[in-house]
Amino acid sequence: MAISLQVKSTFEFSPALSAHIERRIDHGLRVHAAHIKSVVLRLSDVNGPRHGADDKLTRIDISLKAAGRVVTSARSGDLYASVNRSIARARAAVSRRIQQLNEHTRPSRLTEANGHVP
């Protein structure tokens, strides 16, 4: 699972923030690592130097090995909260996508009961 971090803003990208993001991605997406090709996390300050409520945006773009992409985002006045919410949403979205894939590839019980396995 390749991870790319991108910052589109004027705020500092500190070693502490980088470590926090890597920990949260590892903790949030490790369970699905076998299904994930790459993760791109983008941070931006929506209002720029004016600041304001909910102006820190975290967007996560996840490329899955078998089924396209999952994109999530979250806004908050606190950058760390924005990262945490977006990763939580990404984990839930990836779980749903993997579950959908498993349902489409698994033979139905009715077919198995009749002895017809495709």
GROMACS .gro file of C-alpha atoms in nm:
model
  118
    1MET     CA    1   0.000   0.000   0.000
    2ALA     CA    2   0.171   0.318  -0.121
    3ILE     CA    3   0.092   0.635   0.075
    4SER     CA    4   0.132   0.986  -0.062
    5LEU     CA    5   0.080   1.304   0.144
    6GLN     CA    6   0.015   1.636  -0.029
    7VAL     CA    7  -0.026   1.978   0.131
    8LYS     CA    8  -0.200   2.262  -0.052
    9SER     CA    9  -0.190   2.544   0.200
   10THR     CA   10   0.012   2.788   0.399
   11PHE     CA   11   0.024   2.592   0.725
   12GLU     CA   12   0.333   2.405   0.836
   13PHE     CA   13   0.359   2.035   0.764
   14SER     CA   14   0.538   1.937   1.083
   15PRO     CA   15   0.702   1.602   1.165
   16ALA     CA   16   0.438   1.558   1.439
   17LEU     CA   17   0.154   1.602   1.186
   18SER     CA   18   0.322   1.363   0.943
   19ALA     CA   19   0.364   1.100   1.217
   20HIS     CA   20   0.001   1.146   1.324
   21ILE     CA   21  -0.125   1.096   0.969
   22GLU     CA   22   0.086   0.785   0.913
   23ARG     CA   23  -0.031   0.634   1.246
   24ARG     CA   24  -0.396   0.706   1.168
   25ILE     CA   25  -0.374   0.565   0.815
   26ASP     CA   26  -0.198   0.253   0.941
   27HIS     CA   27  -0.448   0.204   1.222
   28GLY     CA   28  -0.753   0.285   1.009
   29LEU     CA   29  -0.671   0.100   0.688
   30ARG     CA   30  -0.434  -0.181   0.791
   31VAL     CA   31  -0.718  -0.434   0.801
   32HIS     CA   32  -0.785  -0.370   0.429
   33ALA     CA   33  -0.422  -0.330   0.317
   34ALA     CA   34  -0.441  -0.637   0.091
   35HIS     CA   35  -0.716  -0.465  -0.113
   36ILE     CA   36  -0.555  -0.120  -0.133
   37LYS     CA   37  -0.316  -0.021  -0.410
   38SER     CA   38  -0.247   0.337  -0.299
   39VAL     CA   39  -0.363   0.613  -0.065
   40VAL     CA   40  -0.331   0.984  -0.144
   41LEU     CA   41  -0.409   1.219   0.143
   42ARG     CA   42  -0.442   1.590   0.059
   43LEU     CA   43  -0.453   1.865   0.319
   44SER     CA   44  -0.571   2.214   0.236
   45ASP     CA   45  -0.670   2.532   0.412
   46VAL     CA   46  -0.996   2.626   0.241
   47ASN     CA   47  -1.007   2.989   0.358
   48GLY     CA   48  -0.634   3.049   0.328
   49PRO     CA   49  -0.490   3.318   0.553
   50ARG     CA   50  -0.838   3.448   0.649
   51HIS     CA   51  -0.901   3.136   0.864
   52GLY     CA   52  -1.247   3.050   0.986
   53ALA     CA   53  -1.458   2.766   1.113
   54ASP     CA   54  -1.416   2.433   0.938
   55ASP     CA   55  -1.144   2.561   0.709
   56LYS     CA   56  -0.907   2.261   0.729
   57LEU     CA   57  -0.996   2.006   0.461
   58THR     CA   58  -0.860   1.653   0.444
   59ARG     CA   59  -0.935   1.454   0.129
   60ILE     CA   60  -0.838   1.089   0.093
   61ASP     CA   61  -0.831   0.915  -0.244
   62ILE     CA   62  -0.786   0.538  -0.219
   63SER     CA   63  -0.718   0.322  -0.526
   64LEU     CA   64  -0.836  -0.033  -0.477
   65LYS     CA   65  -0.670  -0.327  -0.649
   66ALA     CA   66  -0.994  -0.480  -0.772
   67ALA     CA   67  -1.257  -0.209  -0.785
   68GLY     CA   68  -1.176   0.148  -0.867
   69ARG     CA   69  -1.150   0.424  -0.610
   70VAL     CA   70  -1.292   0.541  -0.281
   71VAL     CA   71  -1.278   0.913  -0.204
   72THR     CA   72  -1.363   1.069   0.133
   73SER     CA   73  -1.319   1.410   0.289
   74ALA     CA   74  -1.378   1.596   0.613
   75ARG     CA   75  -1.357   1.957   0.727
   76SER     CA   76  -1.282   2.094   1.069
   77GLY     CA   77  -1.128   2.395   1.236
   78ASP     CA   78  -0.870   2.154   1.379
   79LEU     CA   79  -0.639   1.987   1.128
   80TYR     CA   80  -0.594   1.672   1.340
   81ALA     CA   81  -0.973   1.630   1.378
   82SER     CA   82  -1.014   1.671   1.002
   83VAL     CA   83  -0.756   1.396   0.939
   84ASN     CA   84  -0.918   1.164   1.195
   85ARG     CA   85  -1.271   1.207   1.054
   86SER     CA   86  -1.162   1.159   0.695
   87ILE     CA   87  -0.970   0.840   0.776
   88ALA     CA   88  -1.266   0.702   0.974
   89ARG     CA   89  -1.491   0.770   0.675
   90ALA     CA   90  -1.237   0.609   0.441
   91ARG     CA   91  -1.223   0.293   0.652
   92ALA     CA   92  -1.603   0.262   0.648
   93ALA     CA   93  -1.624   0.330   0.273
   94VAL     CA   94  -1.352   0.075   0.190
   95SER     CA   95  -1.525  -0.183   0.413
   96ARG     CA   96  -1.854  -0.127   0.227
   97ARG     CA   97  -1.685  -0.152  -0.114
   98ILE     CA   98  -1.507  -0.477  -0.022
   99GLN     CA   99  -1.831  -0.621   0.114
  100GLN     CA  100  -2.008  -0.531  -0.213
  101LEU     CA  101  -1.734  -0.701  -0.412
  102ASN     CA  102  -1.757  -1.013  -0.199
  103GLU     CA  103  -2.134  -1.029  -0.246
  104HIS     CA  104  -2.100  -1.008  -0.624
  105THR     CA  105  -1.832  -1.275  -0.649
  106ARG     CA  106  -1.983  -1.522  -0.402
  107PRO     CA  107  -2.226  -1.781  -0.545
  108SER     CA  108  -2.579  -1.744  -0.414
  109ARG     CA  109  -2.707  -1.994  -0.157
  110LEU     CA  110  -2.999  -2.088  -0.383
  111THR     CA  111  -2.759  -2.190  -0.662
  112GLU     CA  112  -2.546  -2.392  -0.419
  113ALA     CA  113  -2.854  -2.566  -0.272
  114ASN     CA  114  -2.962  -2.685  -0.617
  115GLY     CA  115  -2.618  -2.819  -0.690
  116HIS     CA  116  -2.552  -2.566  -0.964
  117VAL     CA  117  -2.226  -2.393  -0.886
  118PRO     CA  118  -2.109  -2.161  -1.165
   0.00000   0.00000   0.00000
